[in-house]
C-alpha cells in the first residue's frame, strides 16, 4: 500500500524541532532587548550628566544629578539665597522601577554626581575615577566613567 502523508511520529519530531528553534529565538530576543534597554539608558545618562555639567559651568555653581526615587532622577542646584532649585526633574530611566539599575561607584554621597563651577566633580573620592554601572537583569553591564578633574564623561 502506498499512502501519502506524514506519520504521527514524523509530525511530532518536526513540531519538537520547531519548538526548540522557537525557544532559542525567544531567549536570544530577550537578551537583545535587555542589552538595547541598557544601551539606551547609558546614552540617556550620558546626555543628562553632560547637561548637569554644562549647567554647573554656566551657573558658576555646584549642580547635582541625583536619585529622587524609584527610576526617577533630577538635576538640581542651590542658588545664592541657599534655595535648592530643580533645573530638570522627573528624568525617567526604563519603563518601570527596576528595569534599569544604577550603581554609583567612588562618589561621596549616595546616588549623587555633583559638578563644580569648572565642570569637574566636587564629590569624587580622592585618587579614584568615579563611575556609574548600568545594569539590567539578564543583560550586559555598561559603565559610564567621569574624570574627576575635568568632568569628562565617557
mmCIF file with all atom_site columns, C-alpha atoms in Angstrom:
data_model
loop_
_atom_site.group_PDB
_atom_site.id
_atom_site.type_symbol
_atom_site.label_atom_id
_atom_site.label_alt_id
_atom_site.label_comp_id
_atom_site.label_asym_id
_atom_site.label_entity_id
_atom_site.label_seq_id
_atom_site.pdbx_PDB_ins_code
_atom_site.Cartn_x
_atom_site.Cartn_y
_atom_site.Cartn_z
_atom_site.occupancy
_atom_site.B_iso_or_equiv
_atom_site.pdbx_formal_charge
_atom_site.auth_seq_id
_atom_site.auth_comp_id
_atom_site.auth_asym_id
_atom_site.auth_atom_id
_atom_site.pdbx_PDB_model_num
ATOM 1   C CA . UNK A 1 1   ? 0.000  0.000  0.000  1.00 0.00 ? 1   UNK A CA 1
ATOM 2   C CA . UNK A 1 2   ? 1.382  3.405  -0.986 1.00 0.00 ? 2   UNK A CA 1
ATOM 3   C CA . UNK A 1 3   ? -0.051 6.028  1.398  1.00 0.00 ? 3   UNK A CA 1
ATOM 4   C CA . UNK A 1 4   ? 0.739  9.707  1.080  1.00 0.00 ? 4   UNK A CA 1
ATOM 5   C CA . UNK A 1 5   ? 1.188  11.979 4.126  1.00 0.00 ? 5   UNK A CA 1
ATOM 6   C CA . UNK A 1 6   ? 3.064  12.013 7.396  1.00 0.00 ? 6   UNK A CA 1
ATOM 7   C CA . UNK A 1 7   ? 3.015  9.547  10.239 1.00 0.00 ? 7   UNK A CA 1
ATOM 8   C CA . UNK A 1 8   ? 2.283  10.740 13.763 1.00 0.00 ? 8   UNK A CA 1
ATOM 9   C CA . UNK A 1 9   ? 5.934  10.176 14.773 1.00 0.00 ? 9   UNK A CA 1
ATOM 10  C CA . UNK A 1 10  ? 7.225  12.305 11.903 1.00 0.00 ? 10  UNK A CA 1
ATOM 11  C CA . UNK A 1 11  ? 4.793  15.081 12.773 1.00 0.00 ? 11  UNK A CA 1
ATOM 12  C CA . UNK A 1 12  ? 5.841  15.057 16.471 1.00 0.00 ? 12  UNK A CA 1
ATOM 13  C CA . UNK A 1 13  ? 9.553  15.172 15.522 1.00 0.00 ? 13  UNK A CA 1
ATOM 14  C CA . UNK A 1 14  ? 9.010  18.198 13.234 1.00 0.00 ? 14  UNK A CA 1
ATOM 15  C CA . UNK A 1 15  ? 6.918  20.036 15.869 1.00 0.00 ? 15  UNK A CA 1
ATOM 16  C CA . UNK A 1 16  ? 9.604  19.357 18.505 1.00 0.00 ? 16  UNK A CA 1
ATOM 17  C CA . UNK A 1 17  ? 12.337 20.735 16.235 1.00 0.00 ? 17  UNK A CA 1
ATOM 18  C CA . UNK A 1 18  ? 10.293 23.888 15.566 1.00 0.00 ? 18  UNK A CA 1
ATOM 19  C CA . UNK A 1 19  ? 9.668  24.273 19.306 1.00 0.00 ? 19  UNK A CA 1
ATOM 20  C CA . UNK A 1 20  ? 13.376 24.082 20.124 1.00 0.00 ? 20  UNK A CA 1
ATOM 21  C CA . UNK A 1 21  ? 14.254 26.607 17.409 1.00 0.00 ? 21  UNK A CA 1
ATOM 22  C CA . UNK A 1 22  ? 11.495 28.992 18.570 1.00 0.00 ? 22  UNK A CA 1
ATOM 23  C CA . UNK A 1 23  ? 12.657 28.663 22.198 1.00 0.00 ? 23  UNK A CA 1
ATOM 24  C CA . UNK A 1 24  ? 16.208 29.599 21.252 1.00 0.00 ? 24  UNK A CA 1
ATOM 25  C CA . UNK A 1 25  ? 14.923 32.583 19.299 1.00 0.00 ? 25  UNK A CA 1
ATOM 26  C CA . UNK A 1 26  ? 12.896 33.862 22.263 1.00 0.00 ? 26  UNK A CA 1
ATOM 27  C CA . UNK A 1 27  ? 15.876 33.599 24.623 1.00 0.00 ? 27  UNK A CA 1
ATOM 28  C CA . UNK A 1 28  ? 18.063 35.462 22.126 1.00 0.00 ? 28  UNK A CA 1
ATOM 29  C CA . UNK A 1 29  ? 15.396 38.132 21.624 1.00 0.00 ? 29  UNK A CA 1
ATOM 30  C CA . UNK A 1 30  ? 15.036 38.716 25.386 1.00 0.00 ? 30  UNK A CA 1
ATOM 31  C CA . UNK A 1 31  ? 18.797 39.102 25.771 1.00 0.00 ? 31  UNK A CA 1
ATOM 32  C CA . UNK A 1 32  ? 18.966 41.525 22.824 1.00 0.00 ? 32  UNK A CA 1
ATOM 33  C CA . UNK A 1 33  ? 16.032 43.576 24.168 1.00 0.00 ? 33  UNK A CA 1
ATOM 34  C CA . UNK A 1 34  ? 17.724 43.792 27.587 1.00 0.00 ? 34  UNK A CA 1
ATOM 35  C CA . UNK A 1 35  ? 21.010 44.902 26.034 1.00 0.00 ? 35  UNK A CA 1
ATOM 36  C CA . UNK A 1 36  ? 19.165 47.519 23.962 1.00 0.00 ? 36  UNK A CA 1
ATOM 37  C CA . UNK A 1 37  ? 17.440 48.914 27.076 1.00 0.00 ? 37  UNK A CA 1
ATOM 38  C CA . UNK A 1 38  ? 20.764 49.075 28.938 1.00 0.00 ? 38  UNK A CA 1
ATOM 39  C CA . UNK A 1 39  ? 22.460 50.798 25.984 1.00 0.00 ? 39  UNK A CA 1
ATOM 40  C CA . UNK A 1 40  ? 19.608 53.311 25.669 1.00 0.00 ? 40  UNK A CA 1
ATOM 41  C CA . UNK A 1 41  ? 19.751 54.078 29.401 1.00 0.00 ? 41  UNK A CA 1
ATOM 42  C CA . UNK A 1 42  ? 23.524 54.635 29.226 1.00 0.00 ? 42  UNK A CA 1
ATOM 43  C CA . UNK A 1 43  ? 23.144 57.078 26.321 1.00 0.00 ? 43  UNK A CA 1
ATOM 44  C CA . UNK A 1 44  ? 20.388 58.938 28.182 1.00 0.00 ? 44  UNK A CA 1
ATOM 45  C CA . UNK A 1 45  ? 22.500 59.018 31.371 1.00 0.00 ? 45  UNK A CA 1
ATOM 46  C CA . UNK A 1 46  ? 25.489 60.481 29.482 1.00 0.00 ? 46  UNK A CA 1
ATOM 47  C CA . UNK A 1 47  ? 23.230 63.148 27.973 1.00 0.00 ? 47  UNK A CA 1
ATOM 48  C CA . UNK A 1 48  ? 21.782 64.101 31.387 1.00 0.00 ? 48  UNK A CA 1
ATOM 49  C CA . UNK A 1 49  ? 25.219 64.174 33.058 1.00 0.00 ? 49  UNK A CA 1
ATOM 50  C CA . UNK A 1 50  ? 26.517 66.463 30.304 1.00 0.00 ? 50  UNK A CA 1
ATOM 51  C CA . UNK A 1 51  ? 23.502 68.742 30.815 1.00 0.00 ? 51  UNK A CA 1
ATOM 52  C CA . UNK A 1 52  ? 24.251 68.896 34.558 1.00 0.00 ? 52  UNK A CA 1
ATOM 53  C CA . UNK A 1 53  ? 27.934 69.644 33.877 1.00 0.00 ? 53  UNK A CA 1
ATOM 54  C CA . UNK A 1 54  ? 27.032 72.430 31.429 1.00 0.00 ? 54  UNK A CA 1
ATOM 55  C CA . UNK A 1 55  ? 24.586 73.897 33.950 1.00 0.00 ? 55  UNK A CA 1
ATOM 56  C CA . UNK A 1 56  ? 27.315 73.941 36.617 1.00 0.00 ? 56  UNK A CA 1
ATOM 57  C CA . UNK A 1 57  ? 29.678 75.843 34.346 1.00 0.00 ? 57  UNK A CA 1
ATOM 58  C CA . UNK A 1 58  ? 27.063 78.319 33.115 1.00 0.00 ? 58  UNK A CA 1
ATOM 59  C CA . UNK A 1 59  ? 25.693 78.993 36.631 1.00 0.00 ? 59  UNK A CA 1
ATOM 60  C CA . UNK A 1 60  ? 29.178 79.109 38.184 1.00 0.00 ? 60  UNK A CA 1
ATOM 61  C CA . UNK A 1 61  ? 27.858 76.845 40.946 1.00 0.00 ? 61  UNK A CA 1
ATOM 62  C CA . UNK A 1 62  ? 27.678 73.215 42.056 1.00 0.00 ? 62  UNK A CA 1
ATOM 63  C CA . UNK A 1 63  ? 24.981 71.294 40.184 1.00 0.00 ? 63  UNK A CA 1
ATOM 64  C CA . UNK A 1 64  ? 23.874 67.826 41.265 1.00 0.00 ? 64  UNK A CA 1
ATOM 65  C CA . UNK A 1 65  ? 22.478 64.892 39.293 1.00 0.00 ? 65  UNK A CA 1
ATOM 66  C CA . UNK A 1 66  ? 20.669 62.880 41.954 1.00 0.00 ? 66  UNK A CA 1
ATOM 67  C CA . UNK A 1 67  ? 18.352 59.972 42.589 1.00 0.00 ? 67  UNK A CA 1
ATOM 68  C CA . UNK A 1 68  ? 14.850 61.088 43.575 1.00 0.00 ? 68  UNK A CA 1
ATOM 69  C CA . UNK A 1 69  ? 13.227 57.665 43.993 1.00 0.00 ? 69  UNK A CA 1
ATOM 70  C CA . UNK A 1 70  ? 12.379 54.547 42.005 1.00 0.00 ? 70  UNK A CA 1
ATOM 71  C CA . UNK A 1 71  ? 13.711 55.075 38.495 1.00 0.00 ? 71  UNK A CA 1
ATOM 72  C CA . UNK A 1 72  ? 13.450 58.881 38.682 1.00 0.00 ? 72  UNK A CA 1
ATOM 73  C CA . UNK A 1 73  ? 16.389 61.300 38.792 1.00 0.00 ? 73  UNK A CA 1
ATOM 74  C CA . UNK A 1 74  ? 16.730 65.104 38.772 1.00 0.00 ? 74  UNK A CA 1
ATOM 75  C CA . UNK A 1 75  ? 19.256 67.884 38.169 1.00 0.00 ? 75  UNK A CA 1
ATOM 76  C CA . UNK A 1 76  ? 19.365 70.489 40.970 1.00 0.00 ? 76  UNK A CA 1
ATOM 77  C CA . UNK A 1 77  ? 21.457 73.365 42.232 1.00 0.00 ? 77  UNK A CA 1
ATOM 78  C CA . UNK A 1 78  ? 21.479 75.691 45.233 1.00 0.00 ? 78  UNK A CA 1
ATOM 79  C CA . UNK A 1 79  ? 21.130 79.380 44.313 1.00 0.00 ? 79  UNK A CA 1
ATOM 80  C CA . UNK A 1 80  ? 22.867 82.317 46.039 1.00 0.00 ? 80  UNK A CA 1
ATOM 81  C CA . UNK A 1 81  ? 19.989 82.610 48.531 1.00 0.00 ? 81  UNK A CA 1
ATOM 82  C CA . UNK A 1 82  ? 20.539 78.994 49.613 1.00 0.00 ? 82  UNK A CA 1
ATOM 83  C CA . UNK A 1 83  ? 17.354 77.730 47.935 1.00 0.00 ? 83  UNK A CA 1
ATOM 84  C CA . UNK A 1 84  ? 17.527 74.396 46.119 1.00 0.00 ? 84  UNK A CA 1
ATOM 85  C CA . UNK A 1 85  ? 16.147 74.746 42.608 1.00 0.00 ? 85  UNK A CA 1
ATOM 86  C CA . UNK A 1 86  ? 15.359 71.944 40.181 1.00 0.00 ? 86  UNK A CA 1
ATOM 87  C CA . UNK A 1 87  ? 16.828 72.526 36.737 1.00 0.00 ? 87  UNK A CA 1
ATOM 88  C CA . UNK A 1 88  ? 15.296 69.362 35.316 1.00 0.00 ? 88  UNK A CA 1
ATOM 89  C CA . UNK A 1 89  ? 13.083 66.975 37.243 1.00 0.00 ? 89  UNK A CA 1
ATOM 90  C CA . UNK A 1 90  ? 11.437 63.630 36.618 1.00 0.00 ? 90  UNK A CA 1
ATOM 91  C CA . UNK A 1 91  ? 14.177 62.151 34.456 1.00 0.00 ? 91  UNK A CA 1
ATOM 92  C CA . UNK A 1 92  ? 12.909 58.591 33.994 1.00 0.00 ? 92  UNK A CA 1
ATOM 93  C CA . UNK A 1 93  ? 15.084 55.619 33.056 1.00 0.00 ? 93  UNK A CA 1
ATOM 94  C CA . UNK A 1 94  ? 13.287 52.467 31.898 1.00 0.00 ? 94  UNK A CA 1
ATOM 95  C CA . UNK A 1 95  ? 9.561  51.796 31.825 1.00 0.00 ? 95  UNK A CA 1
ATOM 96  C CA . UNK A 1 96  ? 9.174  50.927 35.494 1.00 0.00 ? 96  UNK A CA 1
ATOM 97  C CA . UNK A 1 97  ? 11.330 50.845 38.634 1.00 0.00 ? 97  UNK A CA 1
ATOM 98  C CA . UNK A 1 98  ? 13.914 48.087 38.448 1.00 0.00 ? 98  UNK A CA 1
ATOM 99  C CA . UNK A 1 99  ? 14.063 47.958 34.636 1.00 0.00 ? 99  UNK A CA 1
ATOM 100 C CA . UNK A 1 100 ? 17.495 49.557 34.721 1.00 0.00 ? 100 UNK A CA 1
ATOM 101 C CA . UNK A 1 101 ? 19.625 49.915 37.859 1.00 0.00 ? 101 UNK A CA 1
ATOM 102 C CA . UNK A 1 102 ? 22.432 52.390 38.508 1.00 0.00 ? 102 UNK A CA 1
ATOM 103 C CA . UNK A 1 103 ? 25.323 51.698 40.868 1.00 0.00 ? 103 UNK A CA 1
ATOM 104 C CA . UNK A 1 104 ? 27.291 54.848 41.745 1.00 0.00 ? 104 UNK A CA 1
ATOM 105 C CA . UNK A 1 105 ? 30.969 53.968 42.389 1.00 0.00 ? 105 UNK A CA 1
ATOM 106 C CA . UNK A 1 106 ? 33.699 56.126 44.043 1.00 0.00 ? 106 UNK A CA 1
ATOM 107 C CA . UNK A 1 107 ? 31.403 59.070 44.728 1.00 0.00 ? 107 UNK A CA 1
ATOM 108 C CA . UNK A 1 108 ? 30.879 60.637 48.144 1.00 0.00 ? 108 UNK A CA 1
ATOM 109 C CA . UNK A 1 109 ? 27.149 60.825 48.778 1.00 0.00 ? 109 UNK A CA 1
ATOM 110 C CA . UNK A 1 110 ? 24.545 58.259 47.917 1.00 0.00 ? 110 UNK A CA 1
ATOM 111 C CA . UNK A 1 111 ? 23.448 58.303 44.263 1.00 0.00 ? 111 UNK A CA 1
ATOM 112 C CA . UNK A 1 112 ? 24.645 61.858 43.600 1.00 0.00 ? 112 UNK A CA 1
ATOM 113 C CA . UNK A 1 113 ? 27.011 63.235 40.956 1.00 0.00 ? 113 UNK A CA 1
ATOM 114 C CA . UNK A 1 114 ? 27.983 66.820 41.822 1.00 0.00 ? 114 UNK A CA 1
ATOM 115 C CA . UNK A 1 115 ? 29.715 69.014 39.230 1.00 0.00 ? 115 UNK A CA 1
ATOM 116 C CA . UNK A 1 116 ? 31.608 72.128 40.367 1.00 0.00 ? 116 UNK A CA 1
ATOM 117 C CA . UNK A 1 117 ? 31.703 75.501 38.594 1.00 0.00 ? 117 UNK A CA 1
ATOM 118 C CA . UNK A 1 118 ? 34.671 74.375 36.462 1.00 0.00 ? 118 UNK A CA 1
ATOM 119 C CA . UNK A 1 119 ? 32.851 71.237 35.264 1.00 0.00 ? 119 UNK A CA 1
ATOM 120 C CA . UNK A 1 120 ? 34.860 68.832 37.424 1.00 0.00 ? 120 UNK A CA 1
ATOM 121 C CA . UNK A 1 121 ? 33.416 66.629 40.138 1.00 0.00 ? 121 UNK A CA 1
ATOM 122 C CA . UNK A 1 122 ? 33.070 68.018 43.629 1.00 0.00 ? 122 UNK A CA 1
ATOM 123 C CA . UNK A 1 123 ? 32.193 64.704 45.272 1.00 0.00 ? 123 UNK A CA 1
ATOM 124 C CA . UNK A 1 124 ? 34.736 62.262 43.815 1.00 0.00 ? 124 UNK A CA 1
ATOM 125 C CA . UNK A 1 125 ? 36.622 60.099 46.287 1.00 0.00 ? 125 UNK A CA 1
ATOM 126 C CA . UNK A 1 126 ? 40.293 61.169 46.202 1.00 0.00 ? 126 UNK A CA 1
ATOM 127 C CA . UNK A 1 127 ? 42.521 59.188 43.870 1.00 0.00 ? 127 UNK A CA 1
ATOM 128 C CA . UNK A 1 128 ? 39.678 57.396 42.094 1.00 0.00 ? 128 UNK A CA 1
ATOM 129 C CA . UNK A 1 129 ? 37.813 57.592 38.814 1.00 0.00 ? 129 UNK A CA 1
ATOM 130 C CA . UNK A 1 130 ? 34.103 57.714 39.637 1.00 0.00 ? 130 UNK A CA 1
ATOM 131 C CA . UNK A 1 131 ? 31.721 55.679 37.544 1.00 0.00 ? 131 UNK A CA 1
ATOM 132 C CA . UNK A 1 132 ? 28.127 54.586 37.259 1.00 0.00 ? 132 UNK A CA 1
ATOM 133 C CA . UNK A 1 133 ? 27.396 50.955 36.388 1.00 0.00 ? 133 UNK A CA 1
ATOM 134 C CA . UNK A 1 134 ? 24.157 50.487 34.469 1.00 0.00 ? 134 UNK A CA 1
ATOM 135 C CA . UNK A 1 135 ? 22.666 47.030 34.827 1.00 0.00 ? 135 UNK A CA 1
ATOM 136 C CA . UNK A 1 136 ? 19.569 45.111 33.864 1.00 0.00 ? 136 UNK A CA 1
ATOM 137 C CA . UNK A 1 137 ? 18.835 41.501 34.776 1.00 0.00 ? 137 UNK A CA 1
ATOM 138 C CA . UNK A 1 138 ? 19.976 39.157 32.012 1.00 0.00 ? 138 UNK A CA 1
ATOM 139 C CA . UNK A 1 139 ? 21.733 41.904 30.058 1.00 0.00 ? 139 UNK A CA 1
ATOM 140 C CA . UNK A 1 140 ? 25.185 43.400 29.779 1.00 0.00 ? 140 UNK A CA 1
ATOM 141 C CA . UNK A 1 141 ? 26.530 45.901 32.299 1.00 0.00 ? 141 UNK A CA 1
ATOM 142 C CA . UNK A 1 142 ? 27.656 49.239 30.902 1.00 0.00 ? 142 UNK A CA 1
ATOM 143 C CA . UNK A 1 143 ? 29.995 51.505 32.868 1.00 0.00 ? 143 UNK A CA 1
ATOM 144 C CA . UNK A 1 144 ? 29.982 55.285 32.441 1.00 0.00 ? 144 UNK A CA 1
ATOM 145 C CA . UNK A 1 145 ? 33.178 56.870 33.802 1.00 0.00 ? 145 UNK A CA 1
ATOM 146 C CA . UNK A 1 146 ? 33.589 60.504 34.836 1.00 0.00 ? 146 UNK A CA 1
ATOM 147 C CA . UNK A 1 147 ? 37.022 62.122 35.034 1.00 0.00 ? 147 UNK A CA 1
ATOM 148 C CA . UNK A 1 148 ? 37.125 63.901 38.434 1.00 0.00 ? 148 UNK A CA 1
ATOM 149 C CA . UNK A 1 149 ? 39.151 66.998 37.457 1.00 0.00 ? 149 UNK A CA 1
ATOM 150 C CA . UNK A 1 150 ? 37.594 67.753 34.086 1.00 0.00 ? 150 UNK A CA 1
ATOM 151 C CA . UNK A 1 151 ? 34.167 66.137 34.376 1.00 0.00 ? 151 UNK A CA 1
ATOM 152 C CA . UNK A 1 152 ? 34.757 64.411 31.037 1.00 0.00 ? 152 UNK A CA 1
ATOM 153 C CA . UNK A 1 153 ? 32.128 61.686 30.654 1.00 0.00 ? 153 UNK A CA 1
ATOM 154 C CA . UNK A 1 154 ? 32.758 58.508 28.706 1.00 0.00 ? 154 UNK A CA 1
#
